[in-house]
Short mmCIF file of N, CA and C in Angstrom, two decimals:
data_model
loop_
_atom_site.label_atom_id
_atom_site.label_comp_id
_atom_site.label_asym_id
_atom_site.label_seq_id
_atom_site.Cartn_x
_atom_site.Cartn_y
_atom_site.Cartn_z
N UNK A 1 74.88 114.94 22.68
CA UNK A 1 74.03 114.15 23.52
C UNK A 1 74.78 112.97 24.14
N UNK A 2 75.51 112.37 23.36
CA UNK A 2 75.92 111.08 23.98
C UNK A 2 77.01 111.48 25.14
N UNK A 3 77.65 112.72 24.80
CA UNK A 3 79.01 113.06 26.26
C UNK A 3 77.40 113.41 27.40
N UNK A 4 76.63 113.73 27.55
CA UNK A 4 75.83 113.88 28.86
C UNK A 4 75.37 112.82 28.97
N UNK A 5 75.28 111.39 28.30
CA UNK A 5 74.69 110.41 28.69
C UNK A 5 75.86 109.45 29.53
N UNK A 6 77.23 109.64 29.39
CA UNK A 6 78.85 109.15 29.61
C UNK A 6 78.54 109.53 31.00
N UNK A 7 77.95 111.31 31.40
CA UNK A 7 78.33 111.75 32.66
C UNK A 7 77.59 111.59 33.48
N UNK A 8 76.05 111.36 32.64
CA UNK A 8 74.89 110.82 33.67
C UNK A 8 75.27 109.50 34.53
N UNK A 9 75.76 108.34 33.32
CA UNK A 9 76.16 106.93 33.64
C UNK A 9 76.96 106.59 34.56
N UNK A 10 78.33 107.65 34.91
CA UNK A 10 79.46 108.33 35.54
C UNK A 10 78.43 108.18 36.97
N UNK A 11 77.68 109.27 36.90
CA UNK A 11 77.15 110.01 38.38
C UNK A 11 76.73 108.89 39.30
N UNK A 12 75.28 107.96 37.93
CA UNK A 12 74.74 106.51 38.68
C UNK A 12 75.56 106.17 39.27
N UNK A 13 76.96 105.59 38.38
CA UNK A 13 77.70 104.62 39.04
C UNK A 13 78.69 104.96 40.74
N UNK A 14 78.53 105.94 40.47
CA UNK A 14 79.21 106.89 41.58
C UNK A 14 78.37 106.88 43.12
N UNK A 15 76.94 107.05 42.42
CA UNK A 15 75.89 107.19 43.27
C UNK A 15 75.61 105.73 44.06
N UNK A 16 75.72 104.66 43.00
CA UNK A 16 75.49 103.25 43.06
C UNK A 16 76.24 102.86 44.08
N UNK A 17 78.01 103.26 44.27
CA UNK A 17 79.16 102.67 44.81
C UNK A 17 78.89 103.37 46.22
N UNK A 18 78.64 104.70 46.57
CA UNK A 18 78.16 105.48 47.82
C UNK A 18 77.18 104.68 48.47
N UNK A 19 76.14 104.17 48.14
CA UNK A 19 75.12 103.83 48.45
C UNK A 19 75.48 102.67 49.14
N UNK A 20 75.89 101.38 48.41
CA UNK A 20 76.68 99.99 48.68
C UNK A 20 77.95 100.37 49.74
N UNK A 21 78.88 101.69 49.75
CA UNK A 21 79.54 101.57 51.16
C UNK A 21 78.51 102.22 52.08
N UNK A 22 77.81 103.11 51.95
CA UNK A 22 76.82 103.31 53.10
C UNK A 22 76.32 102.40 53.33
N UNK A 23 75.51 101.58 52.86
CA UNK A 23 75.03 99.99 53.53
C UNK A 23 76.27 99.20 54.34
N UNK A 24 77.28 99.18 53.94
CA UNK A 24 78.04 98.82 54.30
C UNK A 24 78.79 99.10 55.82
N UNK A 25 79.01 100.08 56.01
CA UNK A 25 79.50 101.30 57.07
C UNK A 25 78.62 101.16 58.12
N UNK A 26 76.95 101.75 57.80
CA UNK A 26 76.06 102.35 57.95
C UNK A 26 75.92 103.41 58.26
N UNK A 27 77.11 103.94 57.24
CA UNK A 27 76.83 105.59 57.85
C UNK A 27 75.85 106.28 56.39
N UNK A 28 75.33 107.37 56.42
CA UNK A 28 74.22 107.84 55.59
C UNK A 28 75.08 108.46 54.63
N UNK A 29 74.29 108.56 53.49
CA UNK A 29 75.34 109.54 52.47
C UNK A 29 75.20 111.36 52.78
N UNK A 30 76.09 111.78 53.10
CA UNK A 30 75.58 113.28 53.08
C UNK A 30 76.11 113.30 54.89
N UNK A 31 76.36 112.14 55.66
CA UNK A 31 76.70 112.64 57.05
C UNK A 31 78.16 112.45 57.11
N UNK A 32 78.81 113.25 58.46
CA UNK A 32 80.14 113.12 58.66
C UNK A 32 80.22 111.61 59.66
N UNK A 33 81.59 111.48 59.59
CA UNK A 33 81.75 110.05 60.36
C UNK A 33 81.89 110.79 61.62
N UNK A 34 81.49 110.34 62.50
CA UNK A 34 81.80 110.81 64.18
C UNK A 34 83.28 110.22 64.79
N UNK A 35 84.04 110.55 64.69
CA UNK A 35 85.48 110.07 65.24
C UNK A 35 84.54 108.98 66.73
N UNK A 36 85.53 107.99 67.05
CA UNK A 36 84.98 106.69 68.29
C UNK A 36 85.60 107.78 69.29
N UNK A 37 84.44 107.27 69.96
CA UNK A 37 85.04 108.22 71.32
C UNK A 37 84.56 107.02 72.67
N UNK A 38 85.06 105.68 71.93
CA UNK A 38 85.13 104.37 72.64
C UNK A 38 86.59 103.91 72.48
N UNK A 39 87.35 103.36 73.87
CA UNK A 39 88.65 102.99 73.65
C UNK A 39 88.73 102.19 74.29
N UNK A 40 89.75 101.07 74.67
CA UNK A 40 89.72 99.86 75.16
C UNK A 40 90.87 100.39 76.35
N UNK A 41 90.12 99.67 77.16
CA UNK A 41 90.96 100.29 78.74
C UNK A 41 91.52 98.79 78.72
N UNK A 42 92.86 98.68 78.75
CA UNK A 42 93.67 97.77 78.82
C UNK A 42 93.38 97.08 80.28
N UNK A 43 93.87 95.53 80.77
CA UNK A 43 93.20 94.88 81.66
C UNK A 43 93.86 95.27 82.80
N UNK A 44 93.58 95.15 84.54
CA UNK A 44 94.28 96.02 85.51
C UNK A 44 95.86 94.79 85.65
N UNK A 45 96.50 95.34 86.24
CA UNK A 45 97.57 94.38 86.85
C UNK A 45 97.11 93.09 87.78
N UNK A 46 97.48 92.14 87.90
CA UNK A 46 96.88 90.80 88.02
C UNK A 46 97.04 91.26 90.04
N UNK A 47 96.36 91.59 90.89
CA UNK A 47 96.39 91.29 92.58
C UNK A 47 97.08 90.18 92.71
N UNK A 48 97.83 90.17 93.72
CA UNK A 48 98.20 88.92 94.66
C UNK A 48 97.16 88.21 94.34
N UNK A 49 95.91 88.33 95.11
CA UNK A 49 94.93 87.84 95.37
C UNK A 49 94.55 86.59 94.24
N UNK A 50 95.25 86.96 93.08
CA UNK A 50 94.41 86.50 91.84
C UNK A 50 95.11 85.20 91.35
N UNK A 51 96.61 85.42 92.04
CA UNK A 51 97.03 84.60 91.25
C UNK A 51 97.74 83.50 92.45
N UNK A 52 97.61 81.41 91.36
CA UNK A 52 97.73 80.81 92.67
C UNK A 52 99.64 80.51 91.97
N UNK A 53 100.10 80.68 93.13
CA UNK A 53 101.88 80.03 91.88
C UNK A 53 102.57 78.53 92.48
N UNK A 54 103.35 78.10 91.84
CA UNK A 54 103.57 76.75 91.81
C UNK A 54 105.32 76.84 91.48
N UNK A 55 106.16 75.93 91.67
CA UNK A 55 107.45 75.93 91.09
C UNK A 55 108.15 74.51 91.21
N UNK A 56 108.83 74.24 89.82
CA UNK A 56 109.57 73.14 89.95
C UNK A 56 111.02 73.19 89.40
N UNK A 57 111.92 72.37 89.41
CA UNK A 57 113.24 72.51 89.01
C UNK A 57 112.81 72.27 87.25
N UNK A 58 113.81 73.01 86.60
CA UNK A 58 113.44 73.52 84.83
C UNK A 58 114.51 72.50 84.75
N UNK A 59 114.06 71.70 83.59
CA UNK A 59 114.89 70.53 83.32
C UNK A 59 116.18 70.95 82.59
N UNK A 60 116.50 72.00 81.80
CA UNK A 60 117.85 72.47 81.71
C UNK A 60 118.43 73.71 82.50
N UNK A 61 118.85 72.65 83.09
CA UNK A 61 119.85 73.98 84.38
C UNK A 61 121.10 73.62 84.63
N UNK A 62 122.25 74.40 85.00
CA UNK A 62 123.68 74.14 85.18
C UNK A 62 123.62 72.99 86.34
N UNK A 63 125.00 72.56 85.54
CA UNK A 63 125.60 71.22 86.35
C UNK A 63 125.84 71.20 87.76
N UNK A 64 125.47 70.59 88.74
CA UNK A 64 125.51 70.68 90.00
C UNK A 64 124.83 69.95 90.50
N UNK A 65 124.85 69.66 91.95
CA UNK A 65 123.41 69.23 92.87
C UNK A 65 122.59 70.18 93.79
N UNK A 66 122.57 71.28 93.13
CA UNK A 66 121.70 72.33 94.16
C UNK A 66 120.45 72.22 93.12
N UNK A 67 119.37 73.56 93.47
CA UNK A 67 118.14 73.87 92.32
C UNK A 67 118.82 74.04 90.89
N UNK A 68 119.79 74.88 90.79
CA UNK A 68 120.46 75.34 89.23
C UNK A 68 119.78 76.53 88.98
N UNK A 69 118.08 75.62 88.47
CA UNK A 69 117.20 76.44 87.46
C UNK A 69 115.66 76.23 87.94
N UNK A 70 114.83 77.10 88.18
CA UNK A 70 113.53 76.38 88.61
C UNK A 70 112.91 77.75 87.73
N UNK A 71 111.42 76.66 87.15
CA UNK A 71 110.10 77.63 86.56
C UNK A 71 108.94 77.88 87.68
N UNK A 72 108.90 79.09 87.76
CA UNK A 72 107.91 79.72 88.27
C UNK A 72 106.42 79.69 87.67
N UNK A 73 105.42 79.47 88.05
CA UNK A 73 104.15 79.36 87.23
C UNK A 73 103.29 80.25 87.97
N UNK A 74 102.92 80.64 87.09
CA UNK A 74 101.90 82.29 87.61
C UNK A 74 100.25 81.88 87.38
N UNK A 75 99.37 81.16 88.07
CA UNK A 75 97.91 80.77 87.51
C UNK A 75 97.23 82.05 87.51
N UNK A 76 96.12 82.80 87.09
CA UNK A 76 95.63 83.47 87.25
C UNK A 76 94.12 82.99 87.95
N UNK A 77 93.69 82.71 89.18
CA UNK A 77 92.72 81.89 89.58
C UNK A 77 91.16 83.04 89.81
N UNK A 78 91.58 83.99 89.27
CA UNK A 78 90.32 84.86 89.55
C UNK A 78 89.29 84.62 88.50
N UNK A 79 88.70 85.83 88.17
CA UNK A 79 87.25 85.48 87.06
C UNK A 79 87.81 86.60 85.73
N UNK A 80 88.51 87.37 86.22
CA UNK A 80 88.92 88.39 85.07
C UNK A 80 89.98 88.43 84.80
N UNK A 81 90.54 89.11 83.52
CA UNK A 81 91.86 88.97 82.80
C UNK A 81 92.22 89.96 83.61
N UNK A 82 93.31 89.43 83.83
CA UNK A 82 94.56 90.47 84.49
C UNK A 82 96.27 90.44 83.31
N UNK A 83 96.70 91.52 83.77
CA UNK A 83 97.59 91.40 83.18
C UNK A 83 99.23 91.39 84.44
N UNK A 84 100.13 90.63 83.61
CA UNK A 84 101.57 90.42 84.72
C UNK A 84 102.79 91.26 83.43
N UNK A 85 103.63 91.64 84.23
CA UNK A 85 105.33 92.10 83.77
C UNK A 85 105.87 92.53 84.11
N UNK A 86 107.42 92.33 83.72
CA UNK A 86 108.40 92.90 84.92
C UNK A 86 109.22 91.19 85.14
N UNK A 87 109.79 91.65 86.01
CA UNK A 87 110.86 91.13 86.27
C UNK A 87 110.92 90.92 87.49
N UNK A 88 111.11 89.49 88.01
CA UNK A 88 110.55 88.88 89.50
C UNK A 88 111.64 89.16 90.81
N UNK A 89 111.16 89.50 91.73
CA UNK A 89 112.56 89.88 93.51
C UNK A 89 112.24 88.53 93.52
N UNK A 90 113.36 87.90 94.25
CA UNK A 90 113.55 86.71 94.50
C UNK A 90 114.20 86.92 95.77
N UNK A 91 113.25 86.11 96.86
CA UNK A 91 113.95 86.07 98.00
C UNK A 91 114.42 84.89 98.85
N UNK A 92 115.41 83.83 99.64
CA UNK A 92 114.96 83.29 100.33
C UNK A 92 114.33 83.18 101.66
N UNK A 93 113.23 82.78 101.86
CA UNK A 93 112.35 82.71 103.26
C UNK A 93 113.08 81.81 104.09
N UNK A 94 113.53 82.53 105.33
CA UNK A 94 114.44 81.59 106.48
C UNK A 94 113.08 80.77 107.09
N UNK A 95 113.27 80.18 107.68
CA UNK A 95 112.56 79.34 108.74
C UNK A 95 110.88 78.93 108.31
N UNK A 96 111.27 79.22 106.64
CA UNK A 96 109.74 79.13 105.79
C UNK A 96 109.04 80.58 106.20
N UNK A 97 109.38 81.61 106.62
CA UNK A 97 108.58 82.94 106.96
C UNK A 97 108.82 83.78 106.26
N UNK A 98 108.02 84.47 105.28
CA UNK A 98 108.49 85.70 104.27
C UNK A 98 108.96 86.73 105.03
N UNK A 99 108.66 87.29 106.32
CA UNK A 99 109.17 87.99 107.40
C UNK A 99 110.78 87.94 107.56
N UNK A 100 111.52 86.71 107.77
CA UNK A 100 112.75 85.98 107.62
C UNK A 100 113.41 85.98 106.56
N UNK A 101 113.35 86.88 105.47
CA UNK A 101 113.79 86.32 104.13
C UNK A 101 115.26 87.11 104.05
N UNK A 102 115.45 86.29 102.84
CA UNK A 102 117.13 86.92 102.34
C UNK A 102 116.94 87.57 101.42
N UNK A 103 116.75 88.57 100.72
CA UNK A 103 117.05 89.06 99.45
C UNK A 103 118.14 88.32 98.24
N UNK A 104 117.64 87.88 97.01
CA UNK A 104 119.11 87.68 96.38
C UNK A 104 118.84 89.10 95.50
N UNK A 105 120.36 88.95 94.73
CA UNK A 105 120.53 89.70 94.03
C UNK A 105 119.94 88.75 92.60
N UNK A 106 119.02 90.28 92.17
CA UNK A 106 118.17 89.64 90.73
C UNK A 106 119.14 90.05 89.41
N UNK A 107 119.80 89.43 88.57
CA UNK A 107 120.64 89.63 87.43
C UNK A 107 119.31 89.78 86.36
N UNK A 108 118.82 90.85 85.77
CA UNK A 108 117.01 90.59 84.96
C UNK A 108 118.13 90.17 83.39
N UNK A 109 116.94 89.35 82.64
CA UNK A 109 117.95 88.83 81.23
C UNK A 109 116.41 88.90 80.35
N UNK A 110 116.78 89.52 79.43
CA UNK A 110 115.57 89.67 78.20
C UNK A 110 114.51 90.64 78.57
N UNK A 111 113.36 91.45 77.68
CA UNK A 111 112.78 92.69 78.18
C UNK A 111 111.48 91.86 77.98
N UNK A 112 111.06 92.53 79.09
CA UNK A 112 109.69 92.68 79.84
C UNK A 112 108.49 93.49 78.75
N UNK A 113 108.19 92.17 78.68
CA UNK A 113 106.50 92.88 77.51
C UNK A 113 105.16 92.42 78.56
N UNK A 114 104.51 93.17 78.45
CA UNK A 114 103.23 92.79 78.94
C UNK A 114 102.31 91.86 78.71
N UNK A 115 102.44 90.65 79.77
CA UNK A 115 101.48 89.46 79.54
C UNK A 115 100.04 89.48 79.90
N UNK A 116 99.30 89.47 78.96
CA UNK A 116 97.44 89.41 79.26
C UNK A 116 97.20 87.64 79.83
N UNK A 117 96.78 87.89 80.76
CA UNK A 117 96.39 86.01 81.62
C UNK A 117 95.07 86.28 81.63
N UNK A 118 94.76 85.31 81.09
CA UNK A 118 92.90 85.39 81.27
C UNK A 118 92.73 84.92 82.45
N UNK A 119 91.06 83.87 82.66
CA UNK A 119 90.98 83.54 83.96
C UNK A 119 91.39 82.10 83.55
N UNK A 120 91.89 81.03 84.41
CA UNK A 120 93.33 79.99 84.68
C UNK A 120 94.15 79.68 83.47
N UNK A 121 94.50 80.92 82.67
CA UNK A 121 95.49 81.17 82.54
C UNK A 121 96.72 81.35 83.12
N UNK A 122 97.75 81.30 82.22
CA UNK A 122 99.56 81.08 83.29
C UNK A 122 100.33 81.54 82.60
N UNK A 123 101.10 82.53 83.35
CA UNK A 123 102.39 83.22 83.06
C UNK A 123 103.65 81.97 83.68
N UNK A 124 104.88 82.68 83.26
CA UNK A 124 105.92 81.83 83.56
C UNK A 124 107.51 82.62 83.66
N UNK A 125 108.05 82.27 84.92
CA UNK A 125 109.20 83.36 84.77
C UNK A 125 110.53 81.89 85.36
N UNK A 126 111.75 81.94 84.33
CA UNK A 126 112.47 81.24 84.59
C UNK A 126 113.88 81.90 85.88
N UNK A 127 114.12 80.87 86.96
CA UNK A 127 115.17 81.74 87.50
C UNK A 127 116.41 80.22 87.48
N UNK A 128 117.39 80.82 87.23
CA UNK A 128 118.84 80.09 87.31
C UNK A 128 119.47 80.41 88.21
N UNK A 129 119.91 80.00 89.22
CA UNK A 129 120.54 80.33 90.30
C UNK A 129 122.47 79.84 90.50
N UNK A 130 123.32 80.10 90.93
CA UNK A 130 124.68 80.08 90.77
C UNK A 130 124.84 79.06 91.82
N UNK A 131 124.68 77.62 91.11
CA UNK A 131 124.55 76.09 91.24
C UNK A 131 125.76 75.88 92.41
N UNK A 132 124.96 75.00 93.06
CA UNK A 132 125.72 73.84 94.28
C UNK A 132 126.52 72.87 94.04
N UNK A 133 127.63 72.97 93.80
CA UNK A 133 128.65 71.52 93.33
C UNK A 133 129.02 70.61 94.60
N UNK A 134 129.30 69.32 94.44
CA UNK A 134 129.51 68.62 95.07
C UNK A 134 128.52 67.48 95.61
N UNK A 135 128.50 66.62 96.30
CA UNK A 135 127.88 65.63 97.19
C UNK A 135 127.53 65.91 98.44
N UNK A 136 126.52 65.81 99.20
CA UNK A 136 126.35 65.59 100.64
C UNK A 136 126.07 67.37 100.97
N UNK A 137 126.84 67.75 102.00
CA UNK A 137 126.50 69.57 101.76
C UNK A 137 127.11 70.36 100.70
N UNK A 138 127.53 69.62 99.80
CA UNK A 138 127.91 70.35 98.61
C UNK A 138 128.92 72.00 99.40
N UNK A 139 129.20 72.63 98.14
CA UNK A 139 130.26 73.43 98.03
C UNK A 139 129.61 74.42 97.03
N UNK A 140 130.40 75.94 97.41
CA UNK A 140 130.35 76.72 96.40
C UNK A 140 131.42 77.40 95.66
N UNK A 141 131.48 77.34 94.54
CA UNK A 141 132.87 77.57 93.97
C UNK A 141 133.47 78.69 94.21
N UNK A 142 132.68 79.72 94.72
CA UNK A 142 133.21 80.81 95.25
C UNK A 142 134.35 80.61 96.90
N UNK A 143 133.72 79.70 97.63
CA UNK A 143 134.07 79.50 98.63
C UNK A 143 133.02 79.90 99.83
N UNK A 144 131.73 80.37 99.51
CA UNK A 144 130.93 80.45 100.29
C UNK A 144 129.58 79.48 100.47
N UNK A 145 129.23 79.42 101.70
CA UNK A 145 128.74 77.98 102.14
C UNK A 145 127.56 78.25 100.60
N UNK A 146 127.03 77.10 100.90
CA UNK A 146 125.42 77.26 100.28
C UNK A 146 124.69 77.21 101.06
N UNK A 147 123.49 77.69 100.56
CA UNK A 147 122.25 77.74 101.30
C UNK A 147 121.10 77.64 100.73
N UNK A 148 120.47 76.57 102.17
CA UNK A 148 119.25 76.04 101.09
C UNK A 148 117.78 76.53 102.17
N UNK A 149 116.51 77.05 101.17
CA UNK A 149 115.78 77.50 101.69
C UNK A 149 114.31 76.50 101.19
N UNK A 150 113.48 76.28 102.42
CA UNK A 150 112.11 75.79 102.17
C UNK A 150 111.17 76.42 101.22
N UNK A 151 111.44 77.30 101.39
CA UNK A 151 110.40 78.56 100.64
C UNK A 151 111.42 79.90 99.46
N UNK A 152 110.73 80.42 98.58
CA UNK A 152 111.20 81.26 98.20
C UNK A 152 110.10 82.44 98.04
N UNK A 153 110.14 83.45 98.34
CA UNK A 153 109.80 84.79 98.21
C UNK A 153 109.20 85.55 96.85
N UNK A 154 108.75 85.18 96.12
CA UNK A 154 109.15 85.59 94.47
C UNK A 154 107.98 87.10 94.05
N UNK A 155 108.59 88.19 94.06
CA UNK A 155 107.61 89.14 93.71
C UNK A 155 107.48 89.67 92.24
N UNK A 156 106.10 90.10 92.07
CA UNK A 156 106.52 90.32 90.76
C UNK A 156 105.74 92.16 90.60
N UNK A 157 106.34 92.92 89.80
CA UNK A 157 106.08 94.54 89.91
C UNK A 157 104.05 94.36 89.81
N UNK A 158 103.60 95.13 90.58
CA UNK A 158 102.17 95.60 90.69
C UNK A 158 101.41 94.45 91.11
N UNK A 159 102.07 93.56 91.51
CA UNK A 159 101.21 91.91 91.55
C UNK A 159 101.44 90.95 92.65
N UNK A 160 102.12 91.49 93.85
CA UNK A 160 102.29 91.03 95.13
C UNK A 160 103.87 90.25 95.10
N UNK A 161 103.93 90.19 96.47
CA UNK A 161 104.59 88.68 96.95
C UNK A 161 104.04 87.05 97.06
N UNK A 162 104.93 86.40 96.56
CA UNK A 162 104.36 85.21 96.94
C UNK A 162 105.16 83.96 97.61
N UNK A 163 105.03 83.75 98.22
CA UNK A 163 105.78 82.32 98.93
C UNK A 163 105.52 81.57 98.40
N UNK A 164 106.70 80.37 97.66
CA UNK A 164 106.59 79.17 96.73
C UNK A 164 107.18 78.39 97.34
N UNK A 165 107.05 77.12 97.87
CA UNK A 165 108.42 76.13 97.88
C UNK A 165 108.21 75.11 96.16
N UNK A 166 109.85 74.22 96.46
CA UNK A 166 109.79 73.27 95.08
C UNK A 166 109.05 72.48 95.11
N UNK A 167 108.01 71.80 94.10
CA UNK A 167 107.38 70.59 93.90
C UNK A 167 107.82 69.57 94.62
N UNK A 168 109.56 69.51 94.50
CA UNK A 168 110.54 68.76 94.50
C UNK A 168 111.66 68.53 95.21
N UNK A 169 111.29 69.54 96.59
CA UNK A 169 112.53 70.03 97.16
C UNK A 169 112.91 71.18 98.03
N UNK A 170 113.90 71.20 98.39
CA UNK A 170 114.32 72.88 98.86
C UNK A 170 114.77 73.18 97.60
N UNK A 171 114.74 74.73 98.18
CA UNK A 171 115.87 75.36 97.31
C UNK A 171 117.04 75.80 97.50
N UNK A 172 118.25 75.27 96.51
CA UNK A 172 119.33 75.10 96.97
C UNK A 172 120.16 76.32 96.40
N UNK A 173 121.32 76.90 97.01
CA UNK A 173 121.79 77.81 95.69
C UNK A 173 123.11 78.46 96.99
N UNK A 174 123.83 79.18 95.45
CA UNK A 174 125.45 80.12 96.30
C UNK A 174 125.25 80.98 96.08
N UNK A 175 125.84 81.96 96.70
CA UNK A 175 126.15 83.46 96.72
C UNK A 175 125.04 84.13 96.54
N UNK A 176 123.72 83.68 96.82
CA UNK A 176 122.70 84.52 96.75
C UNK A 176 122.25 85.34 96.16
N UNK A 177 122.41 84.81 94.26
CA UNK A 177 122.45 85.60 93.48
C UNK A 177 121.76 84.66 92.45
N UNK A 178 120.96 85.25 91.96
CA UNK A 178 119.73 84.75 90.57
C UNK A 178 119.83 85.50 89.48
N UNK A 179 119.69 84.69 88.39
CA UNK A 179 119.00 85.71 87.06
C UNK A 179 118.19 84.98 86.21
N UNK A 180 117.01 86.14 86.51
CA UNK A 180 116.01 85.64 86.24
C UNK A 180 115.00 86.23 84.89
N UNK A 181 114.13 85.97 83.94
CA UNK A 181 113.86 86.22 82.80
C UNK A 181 112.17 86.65 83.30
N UNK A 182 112.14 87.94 82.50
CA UNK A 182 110.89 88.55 82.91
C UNK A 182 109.57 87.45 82.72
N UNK A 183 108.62 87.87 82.83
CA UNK A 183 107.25 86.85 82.96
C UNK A 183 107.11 87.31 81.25
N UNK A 184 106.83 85.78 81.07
CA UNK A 184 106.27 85.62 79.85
C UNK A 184 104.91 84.56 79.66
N UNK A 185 104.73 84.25 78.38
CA UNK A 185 103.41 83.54 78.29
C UNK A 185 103.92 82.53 77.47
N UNK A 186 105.37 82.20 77.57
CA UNK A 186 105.37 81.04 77.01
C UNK A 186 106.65 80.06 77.98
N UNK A 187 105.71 79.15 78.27
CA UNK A 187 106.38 78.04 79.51
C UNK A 187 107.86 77.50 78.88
N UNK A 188 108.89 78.12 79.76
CA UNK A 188 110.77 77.96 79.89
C UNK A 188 110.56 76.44 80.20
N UNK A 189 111.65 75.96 79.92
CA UNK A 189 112.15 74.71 79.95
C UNK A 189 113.40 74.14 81.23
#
């Protein structure tokens, strides 16, 4: 008698613990779980449209008197999360006209993860440019002039062009060559 009272006590407790994760779950005892056939559609790529951008010279940048180093700021000014990544074209705009522009050459440095920007939220992409030495029209150590542009061009993959000038300035730079660090979500220096 007492081993069927061990297996009865067994069953309760068994029965007891089913019951407490079914409350739990809310799934019934005796049903199958239904696999989710709900999935999260990741957010679209951020439109031109969405986003407002801004740029100033990044307080550590190579020695010179041109730009050096400037941060790019990516606002997201719409109502929905968008997402930015990739790695930014950098162009200069002649006569301030994106029409007019120069292409530089983009050197990309560190990998590109996908940034979620809510709404005025901000991405941030740092570019260093191959610095202006000298005083007055300055010099490039290469031997080719510098050149300085009102505007810069800055695109980023699935998310438009945008025309920026500096907070602070033109933008100054040699050999028409940048390297620049994919968009991230945490503001370069």
């Amino acid at each position: 008698m007492r081993h069927s009272n061990g297996i009865r006590r067994a069953a309760l407790a068994t029965t007891a613990v089913t019951a407490v994760a079914a409350a739990v779950t809310g799934i019934l005892p005796g049903t199958a779980m239904a696999a989710s056939t709900t999935t999260s559609t990741p957010p679209p790529a951020c439109p031109a449209s969405a986003l407002q951008v801004s740029a100033w010279q990044a307080a550590h940048r190579p020695v010179g008197t041109g730009t050096g180093a400037a941060v790019v700021q990516f606002t997201n000014v719409s109502r929905k999360t968008c997402v930015l990544k990739g790695h930014p074209t950098v162009a200069g705009a002649g006569n301030g006209s994106p029409a007019h522009n120069t292409p530089l050459k983009v050197t990309p440095t560190g990998r590109a993860a996908t940034v979620t920007v809510r709404p005025h939220g901000k991405a941030w992409v740092k570019l260093t440019f191959v610095q202006v030495q000298g005083e007055a029209d300055g010099y490039c150590v290469s031997g080719k002039d510098p050149v300085a542009y009102p505007t810069m061009v800055i695109g980023l993959p699935r998310s438009g062009k945008h025309q920026v000038a500096l907070n602070d300035g033109w933008w100054a730079e040699c050999d028409n060559k940048v390297t620049a660090t994919p968009v991230s979500a945490v503001k370069p220096s």
